[in-house]
Protein backbone atom coordinates (compact mmCIF):
# COMPACT_ATOMS: atom_id res chain seq x y z
CA UNK A 1 0.00 0.00 0.00
CA UNK A 2 1.34 3.42 -0.95
CA UNK A 3 0.87 6.39 1.33
CA UNK A 4 0.94 9.81 -0.26
CA UNK A 5 3.47 12.28 0.98
CA UNK A 6 0.67 14.66 2.01
CA UNK A 7 -0.91 12.01 4.26
CA UNK A 8 2.47 10.99 5.66
CA UNK A 9 3.36 14.64 6.32
CA UNK A 10 0.05 15.20 8.11
CA UNK A 11 0.59 12.12 10.31
CA UNK A 12 4.13 13.20 11.22
CA UNK A 13 2.92 16.72 12.01
CA UNK A 14 0.06 15.43 14.16
CA UNK A 15 2.37 13.12 16.13
CA UNK A 16 4.84 15.97 16.61
CA UNK A 17 2.14 18.29 17.92
CA UNK A 18 0.71 15.67 20.22
CA UNK A 19 4.06 15.07 21.88
CA UNK A 20 5.11 18.69 22.04
CA UNK A 21 3.74 19.95 25.33
CA UNK A 22 4.88 22.96 27.29
CA UNK A 23 8.20 22.37 28.98
CA UNK A 24 7.79 23.41 32.60
CA UNK A 25 10.95 24.88 34.00
CA UNK A 26 11.99 24.01 37.52
CA UNK A 27 12.85 26.89 39.83
CA UNK A 28 16.36 27.12 41.15
CA UNK A 29 16.96 27.30 44.90
CA UNK A 30 16.97 30.84 46.30
CA UNK A 31 20.60 30.76 47.45
CA UNK A 32 21.63 33.78 49.46
CA UNK A 33 20.79 35.83 52.51
CA UNK A 34 17.20 37.07 52.77
CA UNK A 35 15.35 39.31 55.23
CA UNK A 36 11.84 40.59 55.82
CA UNK A 37 11.46 44.36 55.34
CA UNK A 38 11.49 45.00 59.10
CA UNK A 39 14.41 42.61 59.72
CA UNK A 40 12.24 40.44 61.97
CA UNK A 41 13.23 37.26 60.16
CA UNK A 42 16.38 36.37 58.24
CA UNK A 43 16.87 33.35 56.03
CA UNK A 44 20.23 32.02 54.87
CA UNK A 45 20.25 29.39 52.11
CA UNK A 46 23.73 28.16 51.22
CA UNK A 47 24.92 26.12 48.24
CA UNK A 48 26.55 23.64 50.66
CA UNK A 49 23.01 22.49 51.67
CA UNK A 50 22.89 24.24 55.04
CA UNK A 51 20.18 26.75 55.90
CA UNK A 52 19.01 28.80 58.85
CA UNK A 53 16.05 30.95 59.73
CA UNK A 54 16.84 33.48 62.47
CA UNK A 55 14.97 36.10 64.46
CA UNK A 56 15.75 39.82 64.46
CA UNK A 57 18.61 39.28 66.93
CA UNK A 58 20.30 36.66 64.77
CA UNK A 59 19.23 33.73 66.97
CA UNK A 60 18.43 30.72 64.79
CA UNK A 61 14.88 29.47 65.16
CA UNK A 62 15.44 26.70 62.60
CA UNK A 63 18.79 25.58 61.22
CA UNK A 64 20.50 22.54 59.79
CA UNK A 65 20.97 20.67 56.55
CA UNK A 66 18.45 21.57 53.89
CA UNK A 67 17.06 20.41 50.57
CA UNK A 68 15.08 21.96 47.73
CA UNK A 69 12.10 20.39 45.96
CA UNK A 70 11.50 22.64 42.96
CA UNK A 71 8.25 23.60 41.26
CA UNK A 72 7.59 25.97 38.36
CA UNK A 73 7.27 29.08 40.57
CA UNK A 74 9.37 28.19 43.60
CA UNK A 75 9.53 25.08 45.69
CA UNK A 76 9.57 23.51 49.11
CA UNK A 77 12.60 24.25 51.28
CA UNK A 78 13.09 21.53 53.89
CA UNK A 79 15.39 22.25 56.83
CA UNK A 80 16.35 19.42 59.19
CA UNK A 81 16.01 21.53 62.29
CA UNK A 82 18.39 20.93 65.17
CA UNK A 83 16.40 23.37 67.37
CA UNK A 84 13.70 20.79 68.11
CA UNK A 85 13.73 18.03 70.74
CA UNK A 86 15.38 15.83 68.13
CA UNK A 87 16.20 16.73 64.52
CA UNK A 88 13.05 16.91 62.43
CA UNK A 89 12.14 18.36 59.02
CA UNK A 90 10.56 21.79 58.86
CA UNK A 91 8.95 22.67 55.52
CA UNK A 92 8.72 26.12 53.97
CA UNK A 93 6.74 27.01 50.85
CA UNK A 94 8.92 29.40 48.82
CA UNK A 95 7.69 31.36 45.80
CA UNK A 96 9.94 33.49 43.61
CA UNK A 97 8.54 37.02 43.09
CA UNK A 98 11.62 38.25 41.21
CA UNK A 99 15.41 37.87 41.53
CA UNK A 100 15.51 39.97 44.68
CA UNK A 101 12.25 38.97 46.37
CA UNK A 102 10.68 35.70 47.52
CA UNK A 103 7.77 34.78 49.74
CA UNK A 104 8.23 32.17 52.45
CA UNK A 105 4.94 30.81 53.75
CA UNK A 106 3.38 34.13 52.70
CA UNK A 107 5.98 36.41 54.33
CA UNK A 108 7.91 38.64 51.90
CA UNK A 109 11.71 38.36 52.02
CA UNK A 110 14.21 40.58 50.19
CA UNK A 111 17.73 39.62 49.14
CA UNK A 112 20.42 41.27 51.26
CA UNK A 113 23.58 42.37 49.50
Coordinates of C-alpha atoms in Angstrom, one line a residue:
X1 CA 0.0 0.0 0.0
X2 CA 1.3 3.4 -0.9
X3 CA 0.9 6.4 1.3
X4 CA 0.9 9.8 -0.3
X5 CA 3.5 12.3 1.0
X6 CA 0.7 14.7 2.0
X7 CA -0.9 12.0 4.3
X8 CA 2.5 11.0 5.7
X9 CA 3.4 14.6 6.3
X10 CA 0.1 15.2 8.1
X11 CA 0.6 12.1 10.3
X12 CA 4.1 13.2 11.2
X13 CA 2.9 16.7 12.0
X14 CA 0.1 15.4 14.2
X15 CA 2.4 13.1 16.1
X16 CA 4.8 16.0 16.6
X17 CA 2.1 18.3 17.9
X18 CA 0.7 15.7 20.2
X19 CA 4.1 15.1 21.9
X20 CA 5.1 18.7 22.0
X21 CA 3.7 20.0 25.3
X22 CA 4.9 23.0 27.3
X23 CA 8.2 22.4 29.0
X24 CA 7.8 23.4 32.6
X25 CA 11.0 24.9 34.0
X26 CA 12.0 24.0 37.5
X27 CA 12.9 26.9 39.8
X28 CA 16.4 27.1 41.1
X29 CA 17.0 27.3 44.9
X30 CA 17.0 30.8 46.3
X31 CA 20.6 30.8 47.4
X32 CA 21.6 33.8 49.5
X33 CA 20.8 35.8 52.5
X34 CA 17.2 37.1 52.8
X35 CA 15.4 39.3 55.2
X36 CA 11.8 40.6 55.8
X37 CA 11.5 44.4 55.3
X38 CA 11.5 45.0 59.1
X39 CA 14.4 42.6 59.7
X40 CA 12.2 40.4 62.0
X41 CA 13.2 37.3 60.2
X42 CA 16.4 36.4 58.2
X43 CA 16.9 33.3 56.0
X44 CA 20.2 32.0 54.9
X45 CA 20.3 29.4 52.1
X46 CA 23.7 28.2 51.2
X47 CA 24.9 26.1 48.2
X48 CA 26.5 23.6 50.7
X49 CA 23.0 22.5 51.7
X50 CA 22.9 24.2 55.0
X51 CA 20.2 26.8 55.9
X52 CA 19.0 28.8 58.8
X53 CA 16.1 31.0 59.7
X54 CA 16.8 33.5 62.5
X55 CA 15.0 36.1 64.5
X56 CA 15.8 39.8 64.5
X57 CA 18.6 39.3 66.9
X58 CA 20.3 36.7 64.8
X59 CA 19.2 33.7 67.0
X60 CA 18.4 30.7 64.8
X61 CA 14.9 29.5 65.2
X62 CA 15.4 26.7 62.6
X63 CA 18.8 25.6 61.2
X64 CA 20.5 22.5 59.8
X65 CA 21.0 20.7 56.6
X66 CA 18.4 21.6 53.9
X67 CA 17.1 20.4 50.6
X68 CA 15.1 22.0 47.7
X69 CA 12.1 20.4 46.0
X70 CA 11.5 22.6 43.0
X71 CA 8.3 23.6 41.3
X72 CA 7.6 26.0 38.4
X73 CA 7.3 29.1 40.6
X74 CA 9.4 28.2 43.6
X75 CA 9.5 25.1 45.7
X76 CA 9.6 23.5 49.1
X77 CA 12.6 24.2 51.3
X78 CA 13.1 21.5 53.9
X79 CA 15.4 22.2 56.8
X80 CA 16.4 19.4 59.2
X81 CA 16.0 21.5 62.3
X82 CA 18.4 20.9 65.2
X83 CA 16.4 23.4 67.4
X84 CA 13.7 20.8 68.1
X85 CA 13.7 18.0 70.7
X86 CA 15.4 15.8 68.1
X87 CA 16.2 16.7 64.5
X88 CA 13.0 16.9 62.4
X89 CA 12.1 18.4 59.0
X90 CA 10.6 21.8 58.9
X91 CA 8.9 22.7 55.5
X92 CA 8.7 26.1 54.0
X93 CA 6.7 27.0 50.9
X94 CA 8.9 29.4 48.8
X95 CA 7.7 31.4 45.8
X96 CA 9.9 33.5 43.6
X97 CA 8.5 37.0 43.1
X98 CA 11.6 38.3 41.2
X99 CA 15.4 37.9 41.5
X100 CA 15.5 40.0 44.7
X101 CA 12.3 39.0 46.4
X102 CA 10.7 35.7 47.5
X103 CA 7.8 34.8 49.7
X104 CA 8.2 32.2 52.4
X105 CA 4.9 30.8 53.7
X106 CA 3.4 34.1 52.7
X107 CA 6.0 36.4 54.3
X108 CA 7.9 38.6 51.9
X109 CA 11.7 38.4 52.0
X110 CA 14.2 40.6 50.2
X111 CA 17.7 39.6 49.1
X112 CA 20.4 41.3 51.3
X113 CA 23.6 42.4 49.5

